[in-house]
PDB file of C-alpha atoms in Angstrom:
ATOM      1  CA  UNK A   1      21.555  51.925 -52.012  1.00 94.00           C
ATOM      2  CA  UNK A   2      21.331  50.778 -48.395  1.00 97.00           C
ATOM      3  CA  UNK A   3      24.562  51.665 -46.594  1.00 98.00           C
ATOM      4  CA  UNK A   4      25.803  49.199 -43.993  1.00 98.00           C
ATOM      5  CA  UNK A   5      28.102  50.539 -41.278  1.00 98.00           C
ATOM      6  CA  UNK A   6      29.928  48.223 -38.887  1.00 98.00           C
ATOM      7  CA  UNK A   7      31.562  49.080 -35.591  1.00 96.00           C
ATOM      8  CA  UNK A   8      34.219  48.804 -34.458  1.00 97.00           C
ATOM      9  CA  UNK A   9      36.571  48.447 -37.428  1.00 98.00           C
ATOM     10  CA  UNK A  10      38.699  46.109 -35.335  1.00 98.00           C
ATOM     11  CA  UNK A  11      38.768  44.592 -31.877  1.00 97.00           C
ATOM     12  CA  UNK A  12      41.055  42.406 -29.810  1.00 98.00           C
ATOM     13  CA  UNK A  13      39.535  39.984 -27.317  1.00 97.00           C
ATOM     14  CA  UNK A  14      41.103  37.485 -24.927  1.00 97.00           C
ATOM     15  CA  UNK A  15      40.569  33.797 -25.580  1.00 97.00           C
ATOM     16  CA  UNK A  16      37.324  32.666 -23.967  1.00 97.00           C
ATOM     17  CA  UNK A  17      35.952  36.179 -23.718  1.00 98.00           C
ATOM     18  CA  UNK A  18      32.990  37.645 -25.602  1.00 98.00           C
ATOM     19  CA  UNK A  19      33.338  39.575 -28.857  1.00 98.00           C
ATOM     20  CA  UNK A  20      30.573  41.876 -30.060  1.00 98.00           C
ATOM     21  CA  UNK A  21      30.290  43.429 -33.508  1.00 98.00           C
ATOM     22  CA  UNK A  22      27.642  45.953 -34.465  1.00 98.00           C
ATOM     23  CA  UNK A  23      26.057  46.626 -37.836  1.00 98.00           C
ATOM     24  CA  UNK A  24      23.752  49.504 -38.695  1.00 98.00           C
ATOM     25  CA  UNK A  25      21.781  49.885 -41.916  1.00 98.00           C
ATOM     26  CA  UNK A  26      20.820  53.248 -43.419  1.00 98.00           C
ATOM     27  CA  UNK A  27      17.217  52.056 -43.709  1.00 98.00           C
ATOM     28  CA  UNK A  28      15.211  49.259 -42.174  1.00 98.00           C
ATOM     29  CA  UNK A  29      15.805  45.761 -43.552  1.00 98.00           C
ATOM     30  CA  UNK A  30      12.771  44.375 -41.744  1.00 97.00           C
ATOM     31  CA  UNK A  31      10.141  43.221 -44.218  1.00 95.00           C
ATOM     32  CA  UNK A  32       6.810  43.843 -42.528  1.00 92.00           C
ATOM     33  CA  UNK A  33       4.819  41.210 -44.424  1.00 94.00           C
ATOM     34  CA  UNK A  34       6.886  38.319 -43.052  1.00 93.00           C
ATOM     35  CA  UNK A  35       8.534  40.052 -40.039  1.00 94.00           C
ATOM     36  CA  UNK A  36      11.943  38.879 -41.218  1.00 97.00           C
ATOM     37  CA  UNK A  37      15.145  40.919 -41.080  1.00 98.00           C
ATOM     38  CA  UNK A  38      17.081  40.544 -44.311  1.00 98.00           C
ATOM     39  CA  UNK A  39      20.489  40.603 -42.655  1.00 98.00           C
ATOM     40  CA  UNK A  40      23.367  38.105 -42.877  1.00 98.00           C
ATOM     41  CA  UNK A  41      26.780  37.743 -41.272  1.00 98.00           C
ATOM     42  CA  UNK A  42      29.892  36.261 -42.883  1.00 98.00           C
ATOM     43  CA  UNK A  43      33.309  35.248 -41.632  1.00 98.00           C
ATOM     44  CA  UNK A  44      36.380  35.555 -43.846  1.00 98.00           C
ATOM     45  CA  UNK A  45      39.699  34.068 -42.836  1.00 98.00           C
ATOM     46  CA  UNK A  46      42.918  35.080 -44.640  1.00 95.00           C
ATOM     47  CA  UNK A  47      43.228  33.528 -48.074  1.00 96.00           C
ATOM     48  CA  UNK A  48      39.726  32.055 -47.973  1.00 98.00           C
ATOM     49  CA  UNK A  49      36.361  33.029 -49.419  1.00 98.00           C
ATOM     50  CA  UNK A  50      33.724  34.323 -47.019  1.00 98.00           C
ATOM     51  CA  UNK A  51      31.629  31.819 -45.095  1.00 98.00           C
ATOM     52  CA  UNK A  52      27.976  32.366 -44.257  1.00 98.00           C
ATOM     53  CA  UNK A  53      27.455  32.308 -40.490  1.00 98.00           C
ATOM     54  CA  UNK A  54      24.001  33.748 -39.872  1.00 98.00           C
ATOM     55  CA  UNK A  55      21.002  34.788 -41.948  1.00 98.00           C
ATOM     56  CA  UNK A  56      17.590  36.275 -41.130  1.00 98.00           C
ATOM     57  CA  UNK A  57      19.622  38.199 -38.538  1.00 98.00           C
ATOM     58  CA  UNK A  58      19.652  35.310 -36.065  1.00 98.00           C
ATOM     59  CA  UNK A  59      19.479  31.941 -37.854  1.00 98.00           C
ATOM     60  CA  UNK A  60      22.756  30.033 -37.717  1.00 98.00           C
ATOM     61  CA  UNK A  61      23.852  28.319 -40.889  1.00 97.00           C
ATOM     62  CA  UNK A  62      24.225  24.551 -40.608  1.00 96.00           C
ATOM     63  CA  UNK A  63      27.497  23.568 -38.957  1.00 97.00           C
ATOM     64  CA  UNK A  64      28.206  26.961 -37.399  1.00 98.00           C
ATOM     65  CA  UNK A  65      29.175  26.653 -33.713  1.00 97.00           C
ATOM     66  CA  UNK A  66      26.574  27.898 -31.264  1.00 96.00           C
ATOM     67  CA  UNK A  67      29.036  30.392 -29.762  1.00 98.00           C
ATOM     68  CA  UNK A  68      28.088  32.551 -32.767  1.00 98.00           C
ATOM     69  CA  UNK A  69      24.782  34.360 -32.356  1.00 98.00           C
ATOM     70  CA  UNK A  70      23.006  37.185 -34.119  1.00 98.00           C
ATOM     71  CA  UNK A  71      20.441  39.635 -32.824  1.00 98.00           C
ATOM     72  CA  UNK A  72      18.724  42.888 -33.666  1.00 98.00           C
ATOM     73  CA  UNK A  73      15.936  44.184 -35.839  1.00 98.00           C
ATOM     74  CA  UNK A  74      15.128  47.024 -38.200  1.00 97.00           C
ATOM     75  CA  UNK A  75      18.360  48.962 -38.575  1.00 98.00           C
ATOM     76  CA  UNK A  76      20.561  47.774 -35.707  1.00 98.00           C
ATOM     77  CA  UNK A  77      22.151  44.345 -35.504  1.00 98.00           C
ATOM     78  CA  UNK A  78      24.792  42.530 -33.467  1.00 98.00           C
ATOM     79  CA  UNK A  79      27.005  39.508 -34.006  1.00 98.00           C
ATOM     80  CA  UNK A  80      28.243  37.978 -30.763  1.00 98.00           C
ATOM     81  CA  UNK A  81      30.983  35.403 -30.400  1.00 98.00           C
ATOM     82  CA  UNK A  82      30.205  34.023 -26.983  1.00 96.00           C
ATOM     83  CA  UNK A  83      33.603  32.588 -26.097  1.00 95.00           C
ATOM     84  CA  UNK A  84      36.340  33.528 -28.526  1.00 97.00           C
ATOM     85  CA  UNK A  85      38.447  30.687 -29.874  1.00 98.00           C
ATOM     86  CA  UNK A  86      41.752  30.973 -31.734  1.00 97.00           C
ATOM     87  CA  UNK A  87      40.095  29.802 -34.951  1.00 97.00           C
ATOM     88  CA  UNK A  88      37.670  32.747 -34.828  1.00 98.00           C
ATOM     89  CA  UNK A  89      40.377  35.212 -35.839  1.00 98.00           C
ATOM     90  CA  UNK A  90      38.940  36.639 -39.043  1.00 98.00           C
ATOM     91  CA  UNK A  91      37.192  39.560 -40.671  1.00 98.00           C
ATOM     92  CA  UNK A  92      33.431  39.622 -40.179  1.00 98.00           C
ATOM     93  CA  UNK A  93      30.982  41.268 -42.572  1.00 98.00           C
ATOM     94  CA  UNK A  94      27.295  42.025 -42.347  1.00 98.00           C
ATOM     95  CA  UNK A  95      25.181  42.130 -45.506  1.00 98.00           C
ATOM     96  CA  UNK A  96      21.663  43.329 -46.183  1.00 98.00           C
ATOM     97  CA  UNK A  97      19.672  41.344 -48.709  1.00 97.00           C
ATOM     98  CA  UNK A  98      16.512  43.437 -48.429  1.00 96.00           C
ATOM     99  CA  UNK A  99      16.986  45.199 -51.750  1.00 93.00           C
ATOM    100  CA  UNK A 100      19.567  45.170 -54.557  1.00 92.00           C
ATOM    101  CA  UNK A 101      22.369  46.059 -54.585  1.00 94.00           C
ATOM    102  CA  UNK A 102      22.852  43.687 -51.660  1.00 95.00           C
ATOM    103  CA  UNK A 103      25.438  45.751 -49.826  1.00 97.00           C
ATOM    104  CA  UNK A 104      28.044  44.640 -47.299  1.00 98.00           C
ATOM    105  CA  UNK A 105      29.434  46.443 -44.295  1.00 98.00           C
ATOM    106  CA  UNK A 106      33.079  47.484 -44.408  1.00 98.00           C
ATOM    107  CA  UNK A 107      34.182  44.583 -42.204  1.00 98.00           C
ATOM    108  CA  UNK A 108      35.390  44.148 -38.622  1.00 98.00           C
ATOM    109  CA  UNK A 109      38.701  42.471 -37.877  1.00 98.00           C
ATOM    110  CA  UNK A 110      38.732  40.256 -34.789  1.00 98.00           C
ATOM    111  CA  UNK A 111      42.101  39.442 -33.207  1.00 98.00           C
ATOM    112  CA  UNK A 112      43.316  37.772 -30.027  1.00 97.00           C
ATOM    113  CA  UNK A 113      44.402  40.072 -27.204  1.00 96.00           C
TER     114      UNK A 113
ATOM    115  CA  UNK B   1      29.061  17.887 -52.750  1.00 97.00           C
ATOM    116  CA  UNK B   2      27.704  21.279 -53.710  1.00 97.00           C
ATOM    117  CA  UNK B   3      30.517  23.432 -55.051  1.00 98.00           C
ATOM    118  CA  UNK B   4      31.464  26.289 -57.317  1.00 98.00           C
ATOM    119  CA  UNK B   5      34.812  26.036 -59.064  1.00 98.00           C
ATOM    120  CA  UNK B   6      36.268  29.172 -60.609  1.00 98.00           C
ATOM    121  CA  UNK B   7      38.812  29.573 -63.382  1.00 98.00           C
ATOM    122  CA  UNK B   8      42.414  30.354 -62.560  1.00 98.00           C
ATOM    123  CA  UNK B   9      44.282  33.564 -61.874  1.00 98.00           C
ATOM    124  CA  UNK B  10      44.889  35.952 -64.747  1.00 98.00           C
ATOM    125  CA  UNK B  11      47.489  38.634 -65.451  1.00 98.00           C
ATOM    126  CA  UNK B  12      46.365  41.081 -68.136  1.00 98.00           C
ATOM    127  CA  UNK B  13      47.335  44.443 -69.574  1.00 98.00           C
ATOM    128  CA  UNK B  14      45.124  47.534 -69.503  1.00 98.00           C
ATOM    129  CA  UNK B  15      42.708  47.575 -72.411  1.00 98.00           C
ATOM    130  CA  UNK B  16      42.608  43.793 -72.787  1.00 98.00           C
ATOM    131  CA  UNK B  17      39.400  41.773 -72.549  1.00 98.00           C
ATOM    132  CA  UNK B  18      38.757  38.924 -70.157  1.00 98.00           C
ATOM    133  CA  UNK B  19      36.087  36.378 -69.280  1.00 98.00           C
ATOM    134  CA  UNK B  20      36.301  34.324 -66.099  1.00 98.00           C
ATOM    135  CA  UNK B  21      34.119  31.372 -65.223  1.00 98.00           C
ATOM    136  CA  UNK B  22      32.358  29.694 -62.326  1.00 98.00           C
ATOM    137  CA  UNK B  23      31.158  26.096 -62.709  1.00 98.00           C
ATOM    138  CA  UNK B  24      28.518  24.730 -60.399  1.00 98.00           C
ATOM    139  CA  UNK B  25      28.111  21.094 -59.450  1.00 97.00           C
ATOM    140  CA  UNK B  26      26.240  18.943 -56.972  1.00 97.00           C
ATOM    141  CA  UNK B  27      22.965  20.827 -57.257  1.00 97.00           C
ATOM    142  CA  UNK B  28      20.371  22.024 -59.776  1.00 97.00           C
ATOM    143  CA  UNK B  29      22.266  24.900 -61.412  1.00 97.00           C
ATOM    144  CA  UNK B  30      19.133  26.462 -62.907  1.00 96.00           C
ATOM    145  CA  UNK B  31      17.330  26.799 -59.548  1.00 96.00           C
ATOM    146  CA  UNK B  32      19.556  29.267 -57.724  1.00 97.00           C
ATOM    147  CA  UNK B  33      20.755  32.777 -58.484  1.00 97.00           C
ATOM    148  CA  UNK B  34      24.535  33.093 -58.858  1.00 98.00           C
ATOM    149  CA  UNK B  35      26.297  36.299 -57.936  1.00 97.00           C
ATOM    150  CA  UNK B  36      29.705  37.931 -58.280  1.00 98.00           C
ATOM    151  CA  UNK B  37      31.552  39.750 -55.500  1.00 98.00           C
ATOM    152  CA  UNK B  38      34.684  41.883 -55.855  1.00 98.00           C
ATOM    153  CA  UNK B  39      37.352  42.195 -53.194  1.00 98.00           C
ATOM    154  CA  UNK B  40      40.115  44.652 -53.975  1.00 98.00           C
ATOM    155  CA  UNK B  41      43.480  44.027 -52.276  1.00 97.00           C
ATOM    156  CA  UNK B  42      43.169  44.517 -48.534  1.00 96.00           C
ATOM    157  CA  UNK B  43      39.596  45.768 -48.858  1.00 97.00           C
ATOM    158  CA  UNK B  44      36.044  44.622 -48.192  1.00 98.00           C
ATOM    159  CA  UNK B  45      33.382  42.825 -50.186  1.00 98.00           C
ATOM    160  CA  UNK B  46      31.437  44.512 -52.995  1.00 98.00           C
ATOM    161  CA  UNK B  47      28.280  42.972 -54.521  1.00 97.00           C
ATOM    162  CA  UNK B  48      28.516  43.276 -58.306  1.00 98.00           C
ATOM    163  CA  UNK B  49      25.393  41.549 -59.548  1.00 97.00           C
ATOM    164  CA  UNK B  50      23.484  38.304 -59.932  1.00 97.00           C
ATOM    165  CA  UNK B  51      22.148  36.097 -62.685  1.00 97.00           C
ATOM    166  CA  UNK B  52      19.482  33.410 -62.798  1.00 97.00           C
ATOM    167  CA  UNK B  53      20.911  30.653 -64.999  1.00 96.00           C
ATOM    168  CA  UNK B  54      17.502  29.367 -66.113  1.00 95.00           C
ATOM    169  CA  UNK B  55      16.713  32.456 -68.201  1.00 95.00           C
ATOM    170  CA  UNK B  56      19.795  34.678 -67.736  1.00 96.00           C
ATOM    171  CA  UNK B  57      17.765  37.330 -65.905  1.00 96.00           C
ATOM    172  CA  UNK B  58      20.521  39.617 -64.595  1.00 97.00           C
ATOM    173  CA  UNK B  59      20.669  42.409 -62.038  1.00 96.00           C
ATOM    174  CA  UNK B  60      23.665  44.698 -61.622  1.00 97.00           C
ATOM    175  CA  UNK B  61      24.843  46.983 -58.889  1.00 96.00           C
ATOM    176  CA  UNK B  62      24.774  50.557 -60.246  1.00 96.00           C
ATOM    177  CA  UNK B  63      28.484  50.712 -59.400  1.00 96.00           C
ATOM    178  CA  UNK B  64      29.231  47.928 -61.893  1.00 98.00           C
ATOM    179  CA  UNK B  65      26.502  48.431 -64.522  1.00 97.00           C
ATOM    180  CA  UNK B  66      28.186  48.992 -67.874  1.00 97.00           C
ATOM    181  CA  UNK B  67      31.604  48.046 -66.495  1.00 98.00           C
ATOM    182  CA  UNK B  68      31.192  44.260 -66.599  1.00 98.00           C
ATOM    183  CA  UNK B  69      28.907  41.675 -68.157  1.00 98.00           C
ATOM    184  CA  UNK B  70      27.470  38.729 -66.253  1.00 98.00           C
ATOM    185  CA  UNK B  71      26.268  35.744 -68.262  1.00 98.00           C
ATOM    186  CA  UNK B  72      25.576  32.047 -67.891  1.00 98.00           C
ATOM    187  CA  UNK B  73      25.431  28.871 -69.955  1.00 98.00           C
ATOM    188  CA  UNK B  74      23.020  26.519 -68.266  1.00 97.00           C
ATOM    189  CA  UNK B  75      23.954  23.655 -70.578  1.00 97.00           C
ATOM    190  CA  UNK B  76      27.356  23.450 -68.885  1.00 98.00           C
ATOM    191  CA  UNK B  77      26.320  24.826 -65.452  1.00 98.00           C
ATOM    192  CA  UNK B  78      28.677  27.766 -65.765  1.00 98.00           C
ATOM    193  CA  UNK B  79      28.400  31.461 -64.994  1.00 98.00           C
ATOM    194  CA  UNK B  80      30.723  34.106 -66.364  1.00 98.00           C
ATOM    195  CA  UNK B  81      32.036  37.563 -65.585  1.00 98.00           C
ATOM    196  CA  UNK B  82      33.621  39.501 -68.396  1.00 98.00           C
ATOM    197  CA  UNK B  83      35.326  42.770 -69.180  1.00 98.00           C
ATOM    198  CA  UNK B  84      35.748  44.323 -72.624  1.00 98.00           C
ATOM    199  CA  UNK B  85      38.562  46.672 -71.629  1.00 98.00           C
ATOM    200  CA  UNK B  86      40.348  46.111 -68.340  1.00 98.00           C
ATOM    201  CA  UNK B  87      41.733  48.899 -66.180  1.00 98.00           C
ATOM    202  CA  UNK B  88      44.367  48.763 -63.470  1.00 98.00           C
ATOM    203  CA  UNK B  89      41.585  49.449 -60.975  1.00 98.00           C
ATOM    204  CA  UNK B  90      39.997  46.089 -61.897  1.00 98.00           C
ATOM    205  CA  UNK B  91      42.845  44.356 -60.047  1.00 98.00           C
ATOM    206  CA  UNK B  92      41.063  42.320 -57.389  1.00 98.00           C
ATOM    207  CA  UNK B  93      39.881  38.921 -56.243  1.00 98.00           C
ATOM    208  CA  UNK B  94      36.537  38.001 -57.749  1.00 98.00           C
ATOM    209  CA  UNK B  95      34.262  35.470 -56.114  1.00 98.00           C
ATOM    210  CA  UNK B  96      31.195  33.796 -57.489  1.00 98.00           C
ATOM    211  CA  UNK B  97      28.632  32.641 -54.963  1.00 98.00           C
ATOM    212  CA  UNK B  98      25.249  30.925 -54.888  1.00 97.00           C
ATOM    213  CA  UNK B  99      22.116  32.136 -53.203  1.00 94.00           C
ATOM    214  CA  UNK B 100      20.891  30.223 -50.162  1.00 91.00           C
ATOM    215  CA  UNK B 101      17.522  29.559 -51.802  1.00 89.00           C
ATOM    216  CA  UNK B 102      15.711  30.241 -55.054  1.00 88.00           C
ATOM    217  CA  UNK B 103      14.790  33.772 -53.980  1.00 88.00           C
ATOM    218  CA  UNK B 104      16.157  36.810 -55.797  1.00 87.00           C
ATOM    219  CA  UNK B 105      17.067  38.407 -52.480  1.00 88.00           C
ATOM    220  CA  UNK B 106      19.150  36.016 -50.413  1.00 92.00           C
ATOM    221  CA  UNK B 107      22.536  35.686 -48.761  1.00 95.00           C
ATOM    222  CA  UNK B 108      25.270  33.624 -50.416  1.00 97.00           C
ATOM    223  CA  UNK B 109      25.754  30.181 -48.883  1.00 97.00           C
ATOM    224  CA  UNK B 110      28.181  28.541 -51.342  1.00 98.00           C
ATOM    225  CA  UNK B 111      31.251  30.423 -52.575  1.00 98.00           C
ATOM    226  CA  UNK B 112      33.826  29.714 -55.224  1.00 98.00           C
ATOM    227  CA  UNK B 113      37.503  29.739 -54.328  1.00 98.00           C
ATOM    228  CA  UNK B 114      38.022  33.098 -56.009  1.00 98.00           C
ATOM    229  CA  UNK B 115      39.821  34.249 -59.162  1.00 98.00           C
ATOM    230  CA  UNK B 116      42.604  36.801 -58.792  1.00 98.00           C
ATOM    231  CA  UNK B 117      42.790  39.297 -61.639  1.00 98.00           C
ATOM    232  CA  UNK B 118      45.900  41.454 -61.959  1.00 98.00           C
ATOM    233  CA  UNK B 119      45.877  44.259 -64.508  1.00 98.00           C
ATOM    234  CA  UNK B 120      49.246  45.869 -65.056  1.00 97.00           C
ATOM    235  CA  UNK B 121      51.217  47.327 -67.909  1.00 96.00           C
TER     236      UNK B 121
END
């Protein structure tokens, strides 16, 4: 199985400031034949199911605010919230979909400082 | 509107069997893989497995192989997750979710509301 490790486990950021979450995979999730990274990011607010934010490491899902951005390639990825809003308080998960089982990271909790 | 609607919360005793459901609507149910994700209380997301409703081709995580059964009835656009003998450690929220496209490897773009399963004597 590909192991996904996120850092930090939690962070507190002031409103309007940048939040950065890292995700590292135990093996590359870059498929050489199409040069795509099989990496997604989700947001989960309390009492709600997860919501897809980003796929192919950097493609925003329809309707996702542009303050959310994804970057990285191979084994190292980053989710950036450009200007934290109160409604962004949530747990964020990365997921590799390169090969089954399609494993998730352990989650990163984002709070307001 | 594309949606997945799951069956309601269940409280069961250890050793009992259970089958929960996930009904898709607003899209072609037989085109997209449907998966199940476990979330134990206060914990993260665990991918359990996926099924293609058109032919019931199923893939399991090794962690869940033999512990649960995933099935689907395309005639009523419904996927299922079932247990033959529940354990206390099965207590969790279970989500069904749809793949973003028709590919077997894909993120989940549509999620059900979740079904809470509590197993206690």
